[in-house]
């Protein structure tokens, strides 16, 4: 089973593409800020501004489409329902998990 199938209810490859678009936007924003800091007052503010706005636009478009495709508000964990841990019918503690009162030694089990 793919990881994306484990963590997402929507298995559309477009979800991954939109995540990548939003990530590219973040990378462009960070690049614009880094170039502006490195070049200082000699930086071309028009080019850096366009790079920043382009990155912001990519991030907003990618995030909006990702949100529309995945709709995370519909798929959230209900904390009042316990998670099935795979131990069907074993709710009592095992011997090695039993609590031993203070001053007593725990019996050694040989398997």
CSV table of N, CA, C and O in Angstrom, one decimal:
chain,number,residue,atom,x,y,z
A,1,UNK,N,0.8,-1.2,0.0
A,1,UNK,CA,0.0,0.0,0.0
A,1,UNK,C,0.9,1.2,0.0
A,1,UNK,O,1.8,1.3,0.8
A,2,UNK,N,0.6,2.2,-0.9
A,2,UNK,CA,1.4,3.4,-1.0
A,2,UNK,C,1.1,4.3,0.3
A,2,UNK,O,0.0,4.2,0.9
A,3,UNK,N,2.1,5.1,0.6
A,3,UNK,CA,1.9,6.0,1.8
A,3,UNK,C,0.8,7.0,1.5
A,3,UNK,O,0.0,7.3,2.4
A,4,UNK,N,0.7,7.5,0.3
A,4,UNK,CA,-0.4,8.4,0.0
A,4,UNK,C,-1.8,7.8,0.2
A,4,UNK,O,-2.7,8.5,0.6
A,5,UNK,N,-1.9,6.5,0.0
A,5,UNK,CA,-3.2,5.9,0.3
A,5,UNK,C,-3.5,5.7,1.8
A,5,UNK,O,-4.6,5.7,2.2
A,6,UNK,N,-2.4,5.6,2.6
A,6,UNK,CA,-2.6,5.5,4.0
A,6,UNK,C,-3.0,6.8,4.7
A,6,UNK,O,-3.7,6.8,5.6
A,7,UNK,N,-2.5,7.9,4.2
A,7,UNK,CA,-2.7,9.2,4.8
A,7,UNK,C,-3.7,10.1,4.2
A,7,UNK,O,-4.1,11.1,4.7
A,8,UNK,N,-4.3,9.7,3.0
A,8,UNK,CA,-5.2,10.5,2.3
A,8,UNK,C,-6.4,9.7,1.9
A,8,UNK,O,-6.4,8.5,1.6
A,9,UNK,N,-7.6,10.4,2.0
A,9,UNK,CA,-8.8,9.7,1.5
A,9,UNK,C,-9.0,10.0,0.0
A,9,UNK,O,-9.9,9.4,-0.6
A,10,UNK,N,-8.3,10.9,-0.6
A,10,UNK,CA,-8.4,11.2,-2.0
A,10,UNK,C,-7.1,10.7,-2.7
A,10,UNK,O,-6.0,11.2,-2.4
A,11,UNK,N,-7.2,9.7,-3.5
A,11,UNK,CA,-6.1,9.1,-4.2
A,11,UNK,C,-5.8,9.7,-5.6
A,11,UNK,O,-5.2,9.1,-6.4
A,12,UNK,N,-6.4,10.9,-5.9
A,12,UNK,CA,-6.2,11.5,-7.1
A,12,UNK,C,-4.8,12.1,-7.2
A,12,UNK,O,-4.3,12.7,-6.3
A,13,UNK,N,-4.1,11.8,-8.3
A,13,UNK,CA,-2.7,12.3,-8.5
A,13,UNK,C,-2.7,13.8,-8.5
A,13,UNK,O,-1.6,14.4,-8.3
A,14,UNK,N,-3.8,14.5,-8.8
A,14,UNK,CA,-3.8,15.9,-8.9
A,14,UNK,C,-3.6,16.5,-7.5
A,14,UNK,O,-3.1,17.6,-7.4
A,15,UNK,N,-3.9,15.8,-6.4
A,15,UNK,CA,-3.6,16.2,-5.1
A,15,UNK,C,-2.1,16.4,-4.9
A,15,UNK,O,-1.6,17.4,-4.3
A,16,UNK,N,-1.3,15.5,-5.3
A,16,UNK,CA,0.2,15.6,-5.2
A,16,UNK,C,0.7,16.8,-6.1
A,16,UNK,O,1.5,17.5,-5.6
A,17,UNK,N,0.1,16.9,-7.2
A,17,UNK,CA,0.6,18.0,-8.1
A,17,UNK,C,0.3,19.4,-7.5
A,17,UNK,O,1.1,20.3,-7.5
A,18,UNK,N,-0.9,19.5,-6.9
A,18,UNK,CA,-1.2,20.8,-6.2
A,18,UNK,C,-0.3,21.0,-5.0
A,18,UNK,O,0.0,22.2,-4.7
A,19,UNK,N,0.0,20.0,-4.3
A,19,UNK,CA,1.0,20.1,-3.2
A,19,UNK,C,2.3,20.6,-3.6
A,19,UNK,O,3.0,21.4,-3.0
A,20,UNK,N,2.7,20.0,-4.8
A,20,UNK,CA,4.0,20.4,-5.3
A,20,UNK,C,4.0,21.9,-5.8
A,20,UNK,O,5.0,22.6,-5.7
A,21,UNK,N,2.9,22.3,-6.4
A,21,UNK,CA,2.7,23.7,-6.8
A,21,UNK,C,2.8,24.6,-5.6
A,21,UNK,O,3.6,25.7,-5.7
A,22,UNK,N,2.2,24.3,-4.5
A,22,UNK,CA,2.2,25.1,-3.3
A,22,UNK,C,3.6,25.1,-2.8
A,22,UNK,O,4.1,26.2,-2.3
A,23,UNK,N,4.3,24.0,-2.8
A,23,UNK,CA,5.7,23.9,-2.3
A,23,UNK,C,6.6,24.7,-3.2
A,23,UNK,O,7.5,25.4,-2.6
A,24,UNK,N,6.4,24.7,-4.5
A,24,UNK,CA,7.3,25.5,-5.4
A,24,UNK,C,7.1,27.0,-5.0
A,24,UNK,O,8.0,27.8,-5.1
A,25,UNK,N,5.8,27.4,-4.7
A,25,UNK,CA,5.6,28.8,-4.4
A,25,UNK,C,6.3,29.2,-3.1
A,25,UNK,O,6.9,30.3,-3.0
A,26,UNK,N,6.4,28.3,-2.1
A,26,UNK,CA,7.1,28.6,-0.9
A,26,UNK,C,8.6,28.7,-1.2
A,26,UNK,O,9.3,29.6,-0.7
A,27,UNK,N,9.1,27.8,-2.1
A,27,UNK,CA,10.5,27.9,-2.4
A,27,UNK,C,10.9,29.2,-3.2
A,27,UNK,O,11.9,29.9,-2.9
A,28,UNK,N,10.0,29.7,-4.0
A,28,UNK,CA,10.2,30.9,-4.7
A,28,UNK,C,10.2,32.1,-3.8
A,28,UNK,O,11.0,33.1,-3.9
A,29,UNK,N,9.3,32.1,-2.8
A,29,UNK,CA,9.2,33.1,-1.8
A,29,UNK,C,10.5,33.2,-1.0
A,29,UNK,O,11.1,34.3,-0.8
A,30,UNK,N,10.9,32.0,-0.5
A,30,UNK,CA,12.2,32.0,0.3
A,30,UNK,C,13.4,32.4,-0.6
A,30,UNK,O,14.3,33.1,-0.1
A,31,UNK,N,13.4,32.1,-1.9
A,31,UNK,CA,14.5,32.5,-2.7
A,31,UNK,C,14.5,34.0,-2.9
A,31,UNK,O,15.6,34.6,-2.9
A,32,UNK,N,13.3,34.6,-3.1
A,32,UNK,CA,13.2,36.0,-3.3
A,32,UNK,C,13.7,36.7,-2.0
A,32,UNK,O,14.5,37.7,-2.1
A,33,UNK,N,13.3,36.3,-0.9
A,33,UNK,CA,13.8,36.9,0.4
A,33,UNK,C,15.3,36.7,0.6
A,33,UNK,O,15.9,37.6,1.0
A,34,UNK,N,15.8,35.5,0.3
A,34,UNK,CA,17.2,35.3,0.4
A,34,UNK,C,18.0,36.2,-0.5
A,34,UNK,O,19.1,36.7,-0.1
A,35,UNK,N,17.6,36.3,-1.8
A,35,UNK,CA,18.3,37.1,-2.7
A,35,UNK,C,18.3,38.6,-2.3
A,35,UNK,O,19.3,39.3,-2.3
A,36,UNK,N,17.2,39.0,-1.7
A,36,UNK,CA,17.1,40.4,-1.2
A,36,UNK,C,18.0,40.7,-0.1
A,36,UNK,O,18.6,41.7,0.0
A,37,UNK,N,18.1,39.7,0.8
A,37,UNK,CA,19.0,39.9,2.0
A,37,UNK,C,20.4,39.8,1.6
A,37,UNK,O,21.2,40.6,2.0
A,38,UNK,N,20.8,38.9,0.7
A,38,UNK,CA,22.2,38.8,0.3
A,38,UNK,C,22.7,40.0,-0.5
A,38,UNK,O,23.7,40.5,-0.3
A,39,UNK,N,21.8,40.5,-1.5
A,39,UNK,CA,22.3,41.6,-2.3
A,39,UNK,C,22.1,43.0,-1.6
A,39,UNK,O,22.7,43.9,-2.0
A,40,UNK,N,21.2,43.0,-0.6
A,40,UNK,CA,21.1,44.2,0.2
A,40,UNK,C,20.5,45.4,-0.6
A,40,UNK,O,19.6,45.2,-1.4
A,41,UNK,N,21.2,46.5,-0.5
A,41,UNK,CA,20.6,47.7,-1.2
A,41,UNK,C,20.9,47.7,-2.7
A,41,UNK,O,20.3,48.4,-3.5
A,42,UNK,N,21.8,46.8,-3.2
A,42,UNK,CA,22.1,46.7,-4.6
A,42,UNK,C,21.1,45.8,-5.3
A,42,UNK,O,21.2,45.6,-6.5
A,43,UNK,N,20.2,45.2,-4.6
A,43,UNK,CA,19.2,44.3,-5.2
A,43,UNK,C,18.2,45.0,-6.1
A,43,UNK,O,17.9,46.1,-5.9
A,44,UNK,N,17.8,44.2,-7.1
A,44,UNK,CA,16.8,44.8,-8.1
A,44,UNK,C,15.4,44.5,-7.4
A,44,UNK,O,14.9,43.4,-7.5
A,45,UNK,N,14.8,45.5,-6.9
A,45,UNK,CA,13.6,45.3,-6.1
A,45,UNK,C,12.4,44.9,-7.0
A,45,UNK,O,11.5,44.2,-6.6
A,46,UNK,N,12.4,45.3,-8.3
A,46,UNK,CA,11.4,44.8,-9.2
A,46,UNK,C,11.4,43.3,-9.4
A,46,UNK,O,10.4,42.7,-9.3
A,47,UNK,N,12.6,42.8,-9.7
A,47,UNK,CA,12.7,41.4,-10.0
A,47,UNK,C,12.4,40.6,-8.7
A,47,UNK,O,11.7,39.5,-8.8
A,48,UNK,N,12.9,41.0,-7.6
A,48,UNK,CA,12.7,40.3,-6.3
A,48,UNK,C,11.2,40.4,-6.0
A,48,UNK,O,10.6,39.4,-5.5
A,49,UNK,N,10.6,41.5,-6.2
A,49,UNK,CA,9.1,41.7,-5.9
A,49,UNK,C,8.3,40.8,-6.8
A,49,UNK,O,7.3,40.2,-6.4
A,50,UNK,N,8.7,40.7,-8.1
A,50,UNK,CA,7.9,39.8,-9.0
A,50,UNK,C,8.1,38.3,-8.6
A,50,UNK,O,7.2,37.5,-8.7
A,51,UNK,N,9.3,38.0,-8.2
A,51,UNK,CA,9.6,36.6,-7.8
A,51,UNK,C,8.8,36.3,-6.5
A,51,UNK,O,8.2,35.2,-6.4
A,52,UNK,N,8.7,37.2,-5.6
A,52,UNK,CA,7.9,37.0,-4.4
A,52,UNK,C,6.4,36.9,-4.7
A,52,UNK,O,5.8,36.0,-4.2
A,53,UNK,N,5.9,37.8,-5.5
A,53,UNK,CA,4.5,37.8,-5.8
A,53,UNK,C,4.1,36.5,-6.6
A,53,UNK,O,3.1,35.9,-6.4
A,54,UNK,N,5.0,36.1,-7.5
A,54,UNK,CA,4.8,34.9,-8.3
A,54,UNK,C,4.8,33.7,-7.3
A,54,UNK,O,3.9,32.8,-7.5
A,55,UNK,N,5.7,33.6,-6.4
A,55,UNK,CA,5.7,32.5,-5.4
A,55,UNK,C,4.5,32.5,-4.5
A,55,UNK,O,3.9,31.5,-4.3
A,56,UNK,N,4.1,33.7,-4.1
A,56,UNK,CA,2.9,33.8,-3.3
A,56,UNK,C,1.6,33.4,-4.1
A,56,UNK,O,0.8,32.7,-3.6
A,57,UNK,N,1.6,33.8,-5.4
A,57,UNK,CA,0.4,33.3,-6.2
A,57,UNK,C,0.4,31.8,-6.4
A,57,UNK,O,-0.6,31.2,-6.3
A,58,UNK,N,1.6,31.2,-6.6
A,58,UNK,CA,1.7,29.8,-6.8
A,58,UNK,C,1.3,29.1,-5.5
A,58,UNK,O,0.5,28.1,-5.5
A,59,UNK,N,1.7,29.6,-4.4
A,59,UNK,CA,1.4,29.0,-3.1
A,59,UNK,C,-0.2,29.1,-2.9
A,59,UNK,O,-0.8,28.1,-2.5
A,60,UNK,N,-0.7,30.2,-3.1
A,60,UNK,CA,-2.2,30.4,-2.8
A,60,UNK,C,-3.0,29.5,-3.8
A,60,UNK,O,-4.0,28.9,-3.4
A,61,UNK,N,-2.6,29.5,-5.1
A,61,UNK,CA,-3.4,28.6,-6.0
A,61,UNK,C,-3.2,27.1,-5.7
A,61,UNK,O,-4.2,26.4,-5.6
A,62,UNK,N,-2.0,26.7,-5.4
A,62,UNK,CA,-1.8,25.3,-5.0
A,62,UNK,C,-2.5,24.9,-3.7
A,62,UNK,O,-3.1,23.9,-3.7
A,63,UNK,N,-2.4,25.8,-2.7
A,63,UNK,CA,-3.1,25.5,-1.5
A,63,UNK,C,-4.6,25.5,-1.6
A,63,UNK,O,-5.3,24.6,-1.0
A,64,UNK,N,-5.1,26.4,-2.4
A,64,UNK,CA,-6.6,26.5,-2.6
A,64,UNK,C,-7.1,25.2,-3.3
A,64,UNK,O,-8.1,24.6,-2.9
A,65,UNK,N,-6.4,24.9,-4.4
A,65,UNK,CA,-6.9,23.7,-5.1
A,65,UNK,C,-6.7,22.4,-4.3
A,65,UNK,O,-7.5,21.5,-4.3
A,66,UNK,N,-5.6,22.3,-3.5
A,66,UNK,CA,-5.4,21.2,-2.7
A,66,UNK,C,-6.5,21.1,-1.6
A,66,UNK,O,-7.0,20.0,-1.4
A,67,UNK,N,-6.8,22.2,-1.0
A,67,UNK,CA,-7.9,22.2,-0.1
A,67,UNK,C,-9.2,21.8,-0.7
A,67,UNK,O,-10.0,21.0,-0.1
A,68,UNK,N,-9.5,22.3,-1.9
A,68,UNK,CA,-10.7,21.9,-2.6
A,68,UNK,C,-10.8,20.4,-3.0
A,68,UNK,O,-11.8,19.8,-2.9
A,69,UNK,N,-9.6,19.9,-3.3
A,69,UNK,CA,-9.6,18.4,-3.7
A,69,UNK,C,-9.7,17.5,-2.5
A,69,UNK,O,-10.4,16.5,-2.5
A,70,UNK,N,-8.9,17.8,-1.4
A,70,UNK,CA,-8.9,16.9,-0.3
A,70,UNK,C,-10.0,17.1,0.7
A,70,UNK,O,-10.4,16.2,1.4
A,71,UNK,N,-10.4,18.3,0.9
A,71,UNK,CA,-11.5,18.7,1.8
A,71,UNK,C,-11.2,18.1,3.2
A,71,UNK,O,-11.9,17.3,3.7
A,72,UNK,N,-10.1,18.6,3.8
A,72,UNK,CA,-9.7,18.0,5.1
A,72,UNK,C,-10.7,18.3,6.2
A,72,UNK,O,-10.7,17.6,7.2
A,73,UNK,N,-11.6,19.3,6.1
A,73,UNK,CA,-12.6,19.5,7.1
A,73,UNK,C,-13.6,18.4,7.2
A,73,UNK,O,-14.2,18.2,8.2
A,74,UNK,N,-13.7,17.5,6.2
A,74,UNK,CA,-14.6,16.4,6.2
A,74,UNK,C,-14.0,15.1,6.8
A,74,UNK,O,-14.7,14.2,7.1
A,75,UNK,N,-12.6,15.1,6.8
A,75,UNK,CA,-11.9,13.9,7.2
A,75,UNK,C,-11.0,14.2,8.4
A,75,UNK,O,-9.9,14.5,8.3
A,76,UNK,N,-11.6,14.2,9.6
A,76,UNK,CA,-10.8,14.4,10.8
A,76,UNK,C,-11.0,13.3,11.8
A,76,UNK,O,-12.0,12.6,11.7
A,77,UNK,N,-10.1,13.2,12.7
A,77,UNK,CA,-10.1,12.1,13.7
A,77,UNK,C,-11.2,12.5,14.8
A,77,UNK,O,-11.2,13.6,15.3
A,78,UNK,N,-12.0,11.5,15.1
A,78,UNK,CA,-13.0,11.7,16.2
A,78,UNK,C,-12.4,11.1,17.4
A,78,UNK,O,-12.2,9.9,17.6
A,79,UNK,N,-12.0,11.9,18.4
A,79,UNK,CA,-11.2,11.5,19.5
A,79,UNK,C,-12.1,10.7,20.5
A,79,UNK,O,-11.6,10.1,21.4
A,80,UNK,N,-13.4,10.7,20.3
A,80,UNK,CA,-14.3,9.9,21.2
A,80,UNK,C,-14.4,8.5,20.8
A,80,UNK,O,-14.9,7.7,21.5
A,81,UNK,N,-13.8,8.1,19.6
A,81,UNK,CA,-13.8,6.7,19.2
A,81,UNK,C,-12.4,6.2,19.2
A,81,UNK,O,-11.5,6.8,18.6
A,82,UNK,N,-12.2,5.1,20.0
A,82,UNK,CA,-10.8,4.7,20.1
A,82,UNK,C,-10.3,4.0,18.8
A,82,UNK,O,-11.1,3.5,18.1
A,83,UNK,N,-9.0,4.2,18.6
A,83,UNK,CA,-8.4,3.6,17.5
A,83,UNK,C,-8.2,2.1,17.6
A,83,UNK,O,-7.8,1.6,18.6
A,84,UNK,N,-8.6,1.4,16.5
A,84,UNK,CA,-8.4,-0.1,16.5
A,84,UNK,C,-6.9,-0.4,16.4
A,84,UNK,O,-6.3,0.0,15.4
A,85,UNK,N,-6.4,-1.0,17.5
A,85,UNK,CA,-4.9,-1.2,17.5
A,85,UNK,C,-4.6,-2.6,17.0
A,85,UNK,O,-3.4,-3.0,17.0
A,86,UNK,N,-5.5,-3.4,16.5
A,86,UNK,CA,-5.2,-4.7,15.9
A,86,UNK,C,-5.3,-5.8,16.9
A,86,UNK,O,-5.1,-7.0,16.5
A,87,UNK,N,-5.4,-5.6,18.2
A,87,UNK,CA,-5.5,-6.6,19.2
A,87,UNK,C,-7.0,-6.9,19.5
A,87,UNK,O,-7.5,-6.5,20.5
A,88,UNK,N,-7.6,-7.6,18.6
A,88,UNK,CA,-9.0,-7.9,18.7
A,88,UNK,C,-9.4,-8.7,20.0
A,88,UNK,O,-9.0,-9.9,20.1
A,89,UNK,N,-10.1,-8.1,20.9
A,89,UNK,CA,-10.5,-8.8,22.1
A,89,UNK,C,-9.5,-9.0,23.2
A,89,UNK,O,-9.8,-9.7,24.2
A,90,UNK,N,-8.4,-8.3,23.1
A,90,UNK,CA,-7.4,-8.4,24.2
A,90,UNK,C,-7.3,-7.1,25.0
A,90,UNK,O,-6.4,-6.3,24.8
A,91,UNK,N,-8.3,-6.8,25.8
A,91,UNK,CA,-8.3,-5.6,26.5
A,91,UNK,C,-7.7,-5.7,27.9
A,91,UNK,O,-7.4,-4.7,28.5
A,92,UNK,N,-7.5,-6.9,28.4
A,92,UNK,CA,-6.9,-7.1,29.7
A,92,UNK,C,-5.4,-7.0,29.6
A,92,UNK,O,-4.9,-7.4,28.6
A,93,UNK,N,-4.7,-6.5,30.7
A,93,UNK,CA,-3.3,-6.4,30.6
A,93,UNK,C,-2.6,-7.8,30.6
A,93,UNK,O,-3.2,-8.8,31.2
A,94,UNK,N,-1.5,-7.9,30.0
A,94,UNK,CA,-0.8,-9.2,29.9
A,94,UNK,C,0.1,-9.3,31.2
A,94,UNK,O,0.3,-8.3,31.9
A,95,UNK,N,0.6,-10.5,31.5
A,95,UNK,CA,1.4,-10.7,32.7
A,95,UNK,C,2.6,-9.7,32.7
A,95,UNK,O,2.9,-9.2,33.8
A,96,UNK,N,3.3,-9.5,31.6
A,96,UNK,CA,4.5,-8.6,31.6
A,96,UNK,C,4.1,-7.2,31.8
A,96,UNK,O,4.9,-6.3,32.1
A,97,UNK,N,2.8,-6.8,31.6
A,97,UNK,CA,2.4,-5.4,31.8
A,97,UNK,C,1.7,-5.2,33.1
A,97,UNK,O,1.2,-4.1,33.4
A,98,UNK,N,1.5,-6.3,33.9
A,98,UNK,CA,0.8,-6.2,35.2
A,98,UNK,C,1.6,-5.3,36.1
A,98,UNK,O,2.8,-5.3,36.2
A,99,UNK,N,0.8,-4.5,36.9
A,99,UNK,CA,1.4,-3.6,37.9
A,99,UNK,C,1.8,-4.4,39.1
A,99,UNK,O,0.9,-5.1,39.7
A,100,UNK,N,3.0,-4.2,39.6
A,100,UNK,CA,3.5,-4.9,40.8
A,100,UNK,C,3.5,-3.9,42.0
A,100,UNK,O,4.1,-2.9,41.8
A,101,UNK,N,2.8,-4.2,43.1
A,101,UNK,CA,2.9,-3.3,44.2
A,101,UNK,C,4.3,-3.1,44.7
A,101,UNK,O,5.1,-4.0,44.6
A,102,UNK,N,4.5,-2.0,45.4
A,102,UNK,CA,5.8,-1.6,45.9
A,102,UNK,C,6.3,-2.6,46.9
A,102,UNK,O,5.5,-3.1,47.7
A,103,UNK,N,7.5,-3.0,46.9
A,103,UNK,CA,8.0,-4.0,47.9
A,103,UNK,C,7.9,-5.4,47.4
A,103,UNK,O,8.5,-6.3,48.1
A,104,UNK,N,7.2,-5.7,46.4
A,104,UNK,CA,7.1,-7.1,45.9
A,104,UNK,C,7.9,-7.2,44.6
A,104,UNK,O,8.1,-6.3,43.8
A,105,UNK,N,8.4,-8.4,44.3
A,105,UNK,CA,9.1,-8.7,43.1
A,105,UNK,C,8.2,-9.3,42.0
A,105,UNK,O,7.2,-10.0,42.4
A,106,UNK,N,8.5,-9.0,40.8
A,106,UNK,CA,7.7,-9.5,39.7
A,106,UNK,C,8.1,-10.9,39.4
A,106,UNK,O,9.3,-11.1,39.2
A,107,UNK,N,7.2,-11.8,39.2
A,107,UNK,CA,7.6,-13.2,38.9
A,107,UNK,C,8.2,-13.3,37.5
A,107,UNK,O,7.7,-12.5,36.6
A,108,UNK,N,9.2,-14.1,37.3
A,108,UNK,CA,9.8,-14.2,36.0
A,108,UNK,C,9.1,-15.3,35.2
A,108,UNK,O,8.9,-16.4,35.7
A,109,UNK,N,8.7,-14.9,34.0
A,109,UNK,CA,8.0,-15.9,33.2
A,109,UNK,C,9.0,-16.4,32.1
A,109,UNK,O,9.7,-15.7,31.5
A,110,UNK,N,9.0,-17.7,32.0
A,110,UNK,CA,9.8,-18.4,31.0
A,110,UNK,C,9.0,-18.9,29.9
A,110,UNK,O,8.0,-19.5,30.0
A,111,UNK,N,9.4,-18.5,28.7
A,111,UNK,CA,8.6,-18.9,27.5
A,111,UNK,C,9.3,-20.0,26.8
A,111,UNK,O,10.4,-20.2,26.5
